[in-house]
Amino acid sequence: RPPSRAAGSGGSRLELARAALRGLLSKLRQDDGFALATFTTEGRVIQPLTCVRDLDRNAMDASIDALRAGGGTTLAAGLEAAVQSRSGATGAGGKRHQRVLFLTDMDDAQPGALGKSIASQVKDEWYVSFVGISSGFKSELAEAVSKQTGCNYFCVTKDDELEKVVVTDFDWNFFPAAFGVEVAAQSGDFDIVGVYGTPHDDAKEEVLQAPWNPLTHRFYPPEFREQARALLLCSRRLRLGLPMPALQRVLDFVSPAVRSIFDVDTAFPSGVADDGSVEGGLVLLRLRPRGPTSRAGRVRLTLRYRVDGQPPCSSCIDVDVPPPGDAATPKAALRRGVALQLFVETCRRLLEAFACRGAPPDEQAAERADTLLGVESLLADFEAAGAEFEALCPGLVAQLQNFAKMARAETERAAKAAQPAKGGAVAAE
């Protein structure tokens, strides 16, 4: 595709790709393998898969300089070229991580078959990463990629972002830390009524029941483990071989509620900056005390995951939740995460109220007025925090002010539209 300029970029997409390739080569070890291919509607192998120590670096640099943009983007053709590039290559020995890295504008006119093409690569333990050098996020393609084990997607709109993704954070972005990662929560003191910040949460923030699993059995309370032991002994004595789904169903009824917090196919490590800081996200749980008076208690978090070539691993930690008045001041990252979640949740509730159709006009007006009060209340809380809050979440107050202004105007417009027209109607007996 012709080298148009990315948003906020001082160079063309092709120039950015050339620089990224050179930076990538500098990160590889001597016994790593490297191949290069280009594609438009068809793929072409530039450099077959070769051990880095055997590469002619001058010739490789010349091949990178000679890269030219073509017309069309067919990602499936790129995957086929990747397969061709490793045809006949001999392995370097030992367990190797194998990955196909795309540098592309992601403007594929035929994205439908991409998921199946990636799945076929994953079967052969060749994982795929896409770096979209584009002015916009390609949600359909990103979803197709992220559903595949070991695969990920990045959207790059600026020069320094591409270098950070491909070169600076090379060790973090392309080597999974674990697969099949599941975190579950269990508590006799609290109900978990909301989970926020997971990779696959939705507008309803649904909390799912997590089934009993032998791998995490040792983390359950002693009284439950004794009940499970009695059930299994009775089953054996009666010579009733309970299948795993049936056993899980029975034990789920007698165990404390275990709620699935998140379950992802692949977890990549977070990059560590020179100052030791880590970029990452937060997963927030909303808890509701079960007792009428007590607001303190304990939550047990259980982690399950697997690493290639190793048995599944599991661990747990007990988190004591103090009463609200006794809690220490949360760290800045946690306070920022809670503020952003309140912002998103409040704005989303108002947007849903305005999108509601079918209810009687007076009910719609009442719902909109109620959600607008929620926006006004949150804005007042943010503004009352002053400069400290602005430093914590720069620009968030201004965004909420603009949103509240828009919401007021829309509420007034909707109220006027709902009023009956003056005159013209005469009641008759």
Short mmCIF file of C-alpha atoms in Angstrom, two decimals:
data_model
loop_
_atom_site.label_atom_id
_atom_site.label_comp_id
_atom_site.label_asym_id
_atom_site.label_seq_id
_atom_site.Cartn_x
_atom_site.Cartn_y
_atom_site.Cartn_z
CA ARG A 1 0.00 0.00 0.00
CA PRO A 2 1.39 3.50 -0.80
CA PRO A 3 3.37 4.91 2.13
CA SER A 4 0.85 7.32 3.68
CA ARG A 5 1.83 8.94 6.92
CA ALA A 6 0.53 7.65 10.24
CA ALA A 7 -1.26 10.06 12.56
CA GLY A 8 1.24 12.09 14.57
CA SER A 9 4.08 10.58 12.58
CA GLY A 10 7.06 12.32 11.07
CA GLY A 11 7.76 9.42 8.72
CA SER A 12 5.93 7.09 6.37
CA ARG A 13 4.71 3.69 7.49
CA LEU A 14 7.42 2.08 5.37
CA GLU A 15 10.14 4.16 7.03
CA LEU A 16 8.81 3.17 10.44
CA ALA A 17 8.76 -0.51 9.42
CA ARG A 18 12.36 -0.36 8.18
CA ALA A 19 13.55 1.18 11.47
CA ALA A 20 11.61 -1.41 13.47
CA LEU A 21 13.17 -4.30 11.52
CA ARG A 22 16.69 -3.03 12.20
CA GLY A 23 15.87 -2.59 15.88
CA LEU A 24 14.38 -6.08 16.01
CA LEU A 25 17.50 -7.64 14.52
CA SER A 26 19.59 -5.97 17.22
CA LYS A 27 17.49 -7.70 19.93
CA LEU A 28 17.99 -11.24 18.58
CA ARG A 29 20.63 -13.58 19.95
CA GLN A 30 23.16 -15.31 17.73
CA ASP A 31 21.38 -18.67 17.92
CA ASP A 32 17.92 -17.20 17.20
CA GLY A 33 16.30 -17.62 13.81
CA PHE A 34 15.08 -14.81 11.55
CA ALA A 35 13.09 -14.68 8.31
CA LEU A 36 11.63 -11.79 6.32
CA ALA A 37 8.74 -11.74 3.86
CA THR A 38 6.57 -9.05 2.27
CA PHE A 39 3.00 -9.25 1.03
CA THR A 40 0.29 -7.32 -0.75
CA THR A 41 -2.36 -9.58 -2.23
CA GLU A 42 0.41 -12.19 -2.59
CA GLY A 43 3.39 -13.00 -0.39
CA ARG A 44 7.09 -13.00 -1.27
CA VAL A 45 9.95 -14.44 0.81
CA ILE A 46 12.90 -12.03 1.09
CA GLN A 47 14.98 -14.02 3.58
CA PRO A 48 14.26 -17.67 4.45
CA LEU A 49 14.44 -18.66 8.11
CA THR A 50 18.14 -18.56 9.01
CA CYS A 51 20.18 -18.58 12.20
CA VAL A 52 21.20 -15.00 13.06
CA ARG A 53 24.89 -15.90 13.23
CA ASP A 54 24.68 -17.10 9.61
CA LEU A 55 22.95 -13.98 8.26
CA ASP A 56 24.81 -11.71 5.87
CA ARG A 57 24.03 -8.49 7.73
CA ASN A 58 25.12 -6.21 4.90
CA ALA A 59 22.87 -8.06 2.47
CA MET A 60 20.07 -8.03 5.06
CA ASP A 61 20.38 -4.25 5.52
CA ALA A 62 20.31 -3.80 1.76
CA SER A 63 17.15 -5.95 1.54
CA ILE A 64 15.50 -3.81 4.21
CA ASP A 65 16.49 -0.61 2.36
CA ALA A 66 15.05 -2.06 -0.85
CA LEU A 67 11.60 -2.66 0.64
CA ARG A 68 8.90 -0.80 -1.29
CA ALA A 69 5.20 -0.31 -0.66
CA GLY A 70 2.75 -2.13 -2.89
CA GLY A 71 -0.99 -2.09 -3.40
CA GLY A 72 -3.44 -4.07 -1.27
CA THR A 73 -3.23 -5.80 2.09
CA THR A 74 -4.17 -9.48 2.38
CA LEU A 75 -3.03 -10.76 5.76
CA ALA A 76 -3.69 -14.39 4.82
CA ALA A 77 -1.12 -13.98 2.03
CA GLY A 78 1.36 -12.77 4.65
CA LEU A 79 0.76 -15.85 6.77
CA GLU A 80 1.29 -18.08 3.74
CA ALA A 81 4.58 -16.29 3.04
CA ALA A 82 5.62 -16.92 6.65
CA VAL A 83 4.98 -20.64 6.16
CA GLN A 84 7.05 -20.62 2.98
CA SER A 85 9.91 -18.75 4.68
CA ARG A 86 10.49 -21.57 7.16
CA SER A 87 10.16 -24.39 4.65
CA GLY A 88 13.18 -26.66 4.89
CA ALA A 89 14.74 -24.73 7.77
CA THR A 90 16.56 -26.77 10.41
CA GLY A 91 15.91 -26.09 14.08
CA ALA A 92 18.50 -24.55 16.39
CA GLY A 93 17.94 -27.28 18.98
CA GLY A 94 16.17 -27.14 22.32
CA LYS A 95 12.79 -25.66 23.13
CA ARG A 96 12.27 -22.54 20.99
CA HIS A 97 9.54 -19.92 21.01
CA GLN A 98 8.26 -19.43 17.46
CA ARG A 99 6.44 -16.28 16.40
CA VAL A 100 5.28 -14.54 13.23
CA LEU A 101 5.37 -10.75 13.59
CA PHE A 102 3.33 -8.59 11.21
CA LEU A 103 4.14 -4.92 10.57
CA THR A 104 1.14 -3.77 8.53
CA ASP A 105 -1.50 -1.08 8.06
CA MET A 106 -4.10 -3.79 8.89
CA ASP A 107 -6.33 -2.57 6.04
CA ASP A 108 -7.29 -6.07 5.00
CA ALA A 109 -10.25 -6.10 2.64
CA GLN A 110 -10.96 -9.78 3.45
CA PRO A 111 -10.50 -10.30 7.22
CA GLY A 112 -13.07 -13.09 7.52
CA ALA A 113 -10.69 -16.02 7.08
CA LEU A 114 -7.94 -14.56 9.27
CA GLY A 115 -9.00 -16.40 12.45
CA LYS A 116 -8.78 -19.81 10.80
CA SER A 117 -5.40 -18.99 9.26
CA ILE A 118 -3.99 -17.94 12.63
CA ALA A 119 -5.45 -21.03 14.32
CA SER A 120 -3.61 -23.26 11.86
CA GLN A 121 -0.33 -21.54 12.81
CA VAL A 122 -1.02 -21.91 16.53
CA LYS A 123 -1.57 -25.66 16.05
CA ASP A 124 2.03 -25.87 14.87
CA GLU A 125 3.11 -23.72 17.88
CA TRP A 126 3.77 -20.71 15.69
CA TYR A 127 2.16 -17.77 17.45
CA VAL A 128 1.24 -14.53 15.71
CA SER A 129 1.60 -10.86 16.69
CA PHE A 130 0.18 -7.99 14.68
CA VAL A 131 1.49 -4.44 14.93
CA GLY A 132 -0.98 -2.22 13.12
CA ILE A 133 0.70 0.99 11.93
CA SER A 134 -2.53 2.87 11.43
CA SER A 135 -4.44 5.97 12.42
CA GLY A 136 -7.28 3.89 13.88
CA PHE A 137 -7.91 0.80 15.97
CA LYS A 138 -9.13 -2.18 13.90
CA SER A 139 -11.55 -3.78 16.34
CA GLU A 140 -12.65 -6.70 14.12
CA LEU A 141 -9.10 -7.76 13.35
CA ALA A 142 -7.97 -7.21 16.93
CA GLU A 143 -10.76 -9.47 18.18
CA ALA A 144 -9.88 -12.20 15.67
CA VAL A 145 -6.24 -12.12 16.81
CA SER A 146 -6.80 -11.89 20.57
CA LYS A 147 -9.06 -14.97 20.59
CA GLN A 148 -6.14 -17.16 19.51
CA THR A 149 -3.85 -18.67 22.13
CA GLY A 150 -0.43 -16.98 22.30
CA CYS A 151 -1.36 -14.19 19.88
CA ASN A 152 -1.68 -10.42 20.42
CA TYR A 153 -2.32 -7.14 18.64
CA PHE A 154 -0.87 -3.63 18.97
CA CYS A 155 -2.10 -0.38 17.43
CA VAL A 156 0.65 2.14 16.65
CA THR A 157 -0.08 5.75 15.69
CA LYS A 158 3.23 7.48 16.53
CA ASP A 159 6.89 6.92 15.70
CA ASP A 160 8.05 6.28 19.28
CA GLU A 161 5.21 3.82 19.90
CA LEU A 162 6.47 1.45 17.21
CA GLU A 163 9.99 1.43 18.62
CA LYS A 164 8.62 0.82 22.11
CA VAL A 165 6.42 -2.09 21.03
CA VAL A 166 8.89 -3.88 18.75
CA VAL A 167 12.28 -2.99 20.24
CA THR A 168 12.20 -1.53 23.76
CA ASP A 169 9.56 -3.97 25.08
CA PHE A 170 10.60 -6.87 22.83
CA ASP A 171 11.27 -9.20 25.76
CA TRP A 172 7.80 -8.55 27.21
CA ASN A 173 5.47 -8.27 24.24
CA PHE A 174 6.25 -11.44 22.31
CA PHE A 175 6.96 -14.11 24.92
CA PRO A 176 3.93 -15.33 26.92
CA ALA A 177 4.41 -15.80 30.64
CA ALA A 178 1.59 -18.33 31.05
CA PHE A 179 -1.42 -19.93 29.38
CA GLY A 180 -4.90 -20.74 30.67
CA VAL A 181 -4.70 -18.16 33.44
CA GLU A 182 -7.70 -18.15 35.78
CA VAL A 183 -8.24 -16.10 38.93
CA ALA A 184 -11.19 -16.95 41.19
CA ALA A 185 -12.44 -15.45 44.46
CA GLN A 186 -14.09 -17.20 47.39
CA SER A 187 -15.53 -15.62 50.54
CA GLY A 188 -17.96 -16.45 53.31
CA ASP A 189 -18.11 -12.80 54.34
CA PHE A 190 -18.83 -11.00 51.07
CA ASP A 191 -20.82 -11.36 47.88
CA ILE A 192 -18.96 -10.27 44.76
CA VAL A 193 -21.43 -8.09 42.87
CA GLY A 194 -19.12 -6.63 40.20
CA VAL A 195 -15.83 -7.26 38.43
CA TYR A 196 -14.20 -4.44 36.44
CA GLY A 197 -11.10 -4.29 34.25
CA THR A 198 -10.95 -7.86 32.96
CA PRO A 199 -10.04 -8.53 29.33
CA HIS A 200 -13.53 -9.77 28.45
CA ASP A 201 -15.88 -7.90 30.80
CA ASP A 202 -18.99 -6.33 29.34
CA ALA A 203 -21.45 -3.60 30.23
CA LYS A 204 -23.16 -5.83 32.79
CA GLU A 205 -19.84 -6.76 34.48
CA GLU A 206 -21.18 -10.31 34.84
CA VAL A 207 -19.76 -12.44 37.66
CA LEU A 208 -19.59 -16.14 36.78
CA GLN A 209 -19.62 -19.21 39.01
CA ALA A 210 -16.27 -21.01 38.92
CA PRO A 211 -16.60 -24.82 39.19
CA TRP A 212 -14.71 -26.87 41.76
CA ASN A 213 -11.38 -28.12 40.42
CA PRO A 214 -9.06 -30.81 41.85
CA LEU A 215 -6.05 -28.55 41.24
CA THR A 216 -7.36 -25.94 43.70
CA HIS A 217 -9.04 -28.35 46.15
CA ARG A 218 -6.39 -27.78 48.81
CA PHE A 219 -7.31 -24.09 48.96
CA TYR A 220 -10.89 -24.76 50.08
CA PRO A 221 -11.88 -24.53 53.79
CA PRO A 222 -11.16 -27.63 55.95
CA GLU A 223 -14.84 -28.41 56.56
CA PHE A 224 -15.50 -28.47 52.81
CA ARG A 225 -12.51 -30.72 52.15
CA GLU A 226 -13.86 -33.15 54.75
CA GLN A 227 -17.27 -33.17 53.05
CA ALA A 228 -15.65 -33.81 49.66
CA ARG A 229 -13.60 -36.65 51.15
CA ALA A 230 -16.73 -38.27 52.60
CA LEU A 231 -18.50 -37.99 49.23
CA LEU A 232 -15.63 -39.63 47.35
CA LEU A 233 -15.27 -42.43 49.92
CA CYS A 234 -19.01 -43.12 49.80
CA SER A 235 -18.93 -43.14 46.01
CA ARG A 236 -16.06 -45.62 46.03
CA ARG A 237 -17.74 -47.84 48.64
CA LEU A 238 -20.91 -48.00 46.54
CA ARG A 239 -18.83 -48.48 43.39
CA LEU A 240 -20.36 -45.40 41.77
CA GLY A 241 -17.79 -43.78 39.54
CA LEU A 242 -18.94 -40.17 39.43
CA PRO A 243 -17.85 -38.38 36.24
CA MET A 244 -16.04 -35.09 36.78
CA PRO A 245 -18.97 -32.82 35.66
CA ALA A 246 -21.33 -34.56 38.13
CA LEU A 247 -18.75 -34.36 40.93
CA GLN A 248 -18.21 -30.67 40.26
CA ARG A 249 -21.94 -30.01 40.29
CA VAL A 250 -22.45 -31.72 43.66
CA LEU A 251 -19.45 -30.05 45.31
CA ASP A 252 -20.42 -26.63 44.01
CA PHE A 253 -23.65 -26.89 46.04
CA VAL A 254 -21.83 -27.51 49.34
CA SER A 255 -18.81 -25.25 48.87
CA PRO A 256 -18.61 -21.53 49.57
CA ALA A 257 -19.39 -19.62 46.40
CA VAL A 258 -16.37 -19.39 44.12
CA ARG A 259 -16.59 -16.62 41.55
CA SER A 260 -14.50 -16.47 38.39
CA ILE A 261 -12.71 -13.12 38.21
CA PHE A 262 -11.09 -13.65 34.84
CA ASP A 263 -10.01 -16.46 32.57
CA VAL A 264 -7.63 -15.72 29.69
CA ASP A 265 -5.89 -17.97 27.18
CA THR A 266 -2.57 -16.13 27.27
CA ALA A 267 -0.89 -13.77 29.74
CA PHE A 268 2.02 -11.64 28.55
CA PRO A 269 4.37 -10.06 31.11
CA SER A 270 4.28 -6.32 31.73
CA GLY A 271 7.28 -4.25 30.69
CA VAL A 272 9.53 -2.83 33.41
CA ALA A 273 10.86 0.71 32.88
CA ASP A 274 14.37 1.83 33.82
CA ASP A 275 13.05 3.32 37.08
CA GLY A 276 11.42 0.01 38.05
CA SER A 277 7.86 1.10 37.28
CA VAL A 278 5.53 -1.37 35.59
CA GLU A 279 2.80 -0.61 33.08
CA GLY A 280 -0.33 -2.64 33.59
CA GLY A 281 -3.98 -2.61 34.52
CA LEU A 282 -6.17 -3.13 37.54
CA VAL A 283 -8.94 -5.63 38.18
CA LEU A 284 -11.44 -4.18 40.66
CA LEU A 285 -13.93 -6.20 42.71
CA ARG A 286 -17.08 -4.71 44.17
CA LEU A 287 -17.95 -6.48 47.44
CA ARG A 288 -21.17 -6.46 49.43
CA PRO A 289 -21.06 -7.67 53.07
CA ARG A 290 -23.31 -10.62 53.78
CA GLY A 291 -23.90 -9.76 57.42
CA PRO A 292 -26.27 -6.92 58.38
CA THR A 293 -23.73 -5.26 60.69
CA SER A 294 -20.22 -6.51 59.88
CA ARG A 295 -18.39 -4.77 57.03
CA ALA A 296 -15.05 -6.56 57.51
CA GLY A 297 -14.00 -10.03 56.39
CA ARG A 298 -11.72 -12.11 54.22
CA VAL A 299 -11.55 -12.97 50.53
CA ARG A 300 -9.46 -15.86 49.19
CA LEU A 301 -8.02 -15.35 45.69
CA THR A 302 -6.95 -18.47 43.79
CA LEU A 303 -4.68 -18.48 40.73
CA ARG A 304 -4.38 -21.32 38.22
CA TYR A 305 -2.15 -21.33 35.14
CA ARG A 306 0.16 -23.46 33.05
CA VAL A 307 3.54 -22.91 31.48
CA ASP A 308 4.64 -24.76 28.34
CA GLY A 309 6.04 -28.17 29.13
CA GLN A 310 5.18 -28.05 32.85
CA PRO A 311 2.28 -29.39 34.95
CA PRO A 312 -0.49 -26.91 35.82
CA CYS A 313 0.36 -24.58 38.70
CA SER A 314 -1.86 -23.05 41.38
CA SER A 315 -1.56 -20.78 44.40
CA CYS A 316 -3.78 -18.71 46.66
CA ILE A 317 -3.68 -15.69 48.95
CA ASP A 318 -6.06 -14.52 51.68
CA VAL A 319 -6.92 -10.83 51.62
CA ASP A 320 -8.26 -9.29 54.83
CA VAL A 321 -10.78 -6.53 54.13
CA PRO A 322 -10.94 -4.08 57.06
CA PRO A 323 -13.97 -1.94 57.95
CA PRO A 324 -14.15 1.23 55.80
CA GLY A 325 -12.95 3.50 58.61
CA ASP A 326 -9.90 1.35 59.39
CA ALA A 327 -8.61 0.98 55.84
CA ALA A 328 -5.26 2.54 55.01
CA THR A 329 -5.08 5.16 52.25
CA PRO A 330 -4.93 3.24 48.94
CA LYS A 331 -1.98 3.71 46.63
CA ALA A 332 -2.26 6.26 43.83
CA ALA A 333 -2.66 3.62 41.12
CA LEU A 334 -5.63 2.08 42.93
CA ARG A 335 -7.28 5.46 43.60
CA ARG A 336 -6.82 6.37 39.93
CA GLY A 337 -8.35 3.07 38.83
CA VAL A 338 -11.39 3.51 41.08
CA ALA A 339 -11.90 7.10 39.89
CA LEU A 340 -11.72 6.06 36.23
CA GLN A 341 -14.13 3.18 36.81
CA LEU A 342 -16.62 5.51 38.55
CA PHE A 343 -16.28 7.91 35.60
CA VAL A 344 -16.93 5.17 33.03
CA GLU A 345 -19.76 3.56 34.97
CA THR A 346 -21.58 6.86 35.62
CA CYS A 347 -21.30 8.05 32.02
CA ARG A 348 -22.33 4.67 30.64
CA ARG A 349 -25.41 4.58 32.87
CA LEU A 350 -26.55 7.96 31.53
CA LEU A 351 -25.91 6.98 27.92
CA GLU A 352 -27.94 3.81 28.42
CA ALA A 353 -30.78 5.86 29.90
CA PHE A 354 -30.88 8.11 26.81
CA ALA A 355 -30.66 5.12 24.48
CA CYS A 356 -33.64 3.44 26.18
CA ARG A 357 -36.69 3.22 23.94
CA GLY A 358 -40.10 1.68 24.45
CA ALA A 359 -40.74 2.75 28.06
CA PRO A 360 -43.47 5.35 28.76
CA PRO A 361 -42.20 8.93 28.27
CA ASP A 362 -42.59 9.84 31.94
CA GLU A 363 -40.52 6.81 33.01
CA GLN A 364 -37.83 7.66 30.46
CA ALA A 365 -37.70 11.25 31.74
CA ALA A 366 -37.43 10.08 35.36
CA GLU A 367 -34.62 7.64 34.51
CA ARG A 368 -32.68 10.31 32.61
CA ALA A 369 -33.09 12.84 35.41
CA ASP A 370 -31.91 10.27 37.97
CA THR A 371 -28.79 9.36 36.00
CA LEU A 372 -28.04 13.04 35.38
CA LEU A 373 -28.08 13.56 39.16
CA GLY A 374 -25.51 10.78 39.39
CA VAL A 375 -23.24 12.60 36.92
CA GLU A 376 -23.66 15.89 38.82
CA SER A 377 -22.91 14.18 42.14
CA LEU A 378 -19.72 12.53 40.84
CA LEU A 379 -18.60 15.81 39.27
CA ALA A 380 -19.10 17.59 42.61
CA ASP A 381 -16.98 14.94 44.38
CA PHE A 382 -14.18 15.26 41.80
CA GLU A 383 -14.21 19.08 41.93
CA ALA A 384 -14.18 19.08 45.73
CA ALA A 385 -10.92 17.08 45.70
CA GLY A 386 -9.24 20.05 43.96
CA ALA A 387 -5.65 20.07 42.75
CA GLU A 388 -4.85 16.70 44.35
CA PHE A 389 -7.40 14.95 42.16
CA GLU A 390 -6.28 16.82 39.04
CA ALA A 391 -2.73 15.59 39.65
CA LEU A 392 -4.04 12.05 40.14
CA CYS A 393 -6.25 12.02 37.00
CA PRO A 394 -5.19 14.91 34.71
CA GLY A 395 -8.03 16.20 32.54
CA LEU A 396 -10.71 13.91 33.97
CA VAL A 397 -12.63 16.73 35.68
CA ALA A 398 -12.74 18.73 32.44
CA GLN A 399 -14.01 15.68 30.54
CA LEU A 400 -16.75 15.09 33.09
CA GLN A 401 -17.70 18.79 33.02
CA ASN A 402 -18.13 18.63 29.25
CA PHE A 403 -20.12 15.41 29.53
CA ALA A 404 -22.39 16.92 32.22
CA LYS A 405 -22.97 20.01 30.07
CA MET A 406 -23.94 17.85 27.11
CA ALA A 407 -26.20 15.70 29.32
CA ARG A 408 -28.02 18.75 30.72
CA ALA A 409 -28.68 20.11 27.24
CA GLU A 410 -29.93 16.74 26.00
CA THR A 411 -32.15 16.31 29.07
CA GLU A 412 -33.74 19.73 28.50
CA ARG A 413 -34.24 18.99 24.81
CA ALA A 414 -35.88 15.65 25.57
CA ALA A 415 -38.13 17.24 28.21
CA LYS A 416 -39.32 19.90 25.77
CA ALA A 417 -39.99 17.31 23.10
CA ALA A 418 -42.12 15.30 25.53
CA GLN A 419 -44.37 18.25 26.39
CA PRO A 420 -47.78 18.26 24.63
CA ALA A 421 -48.32 20.89 21.95
CA LYS A 422 -50.30 23.96 23.04
CA GLY A 423 -53.86 24.42 21.69
CA GLY A 424 -55.57 22.54 18.91
CA ALA A 425 -57.12 19.76 20.99
CA VAL A 426 -60.65 20.10 22.40
CA ALA A 427 -62.14 17.51 24.70
CA ALA A 428 -65.67 16.46 23.86
CA GLU A 429 -68.20 14.73 26.06
#
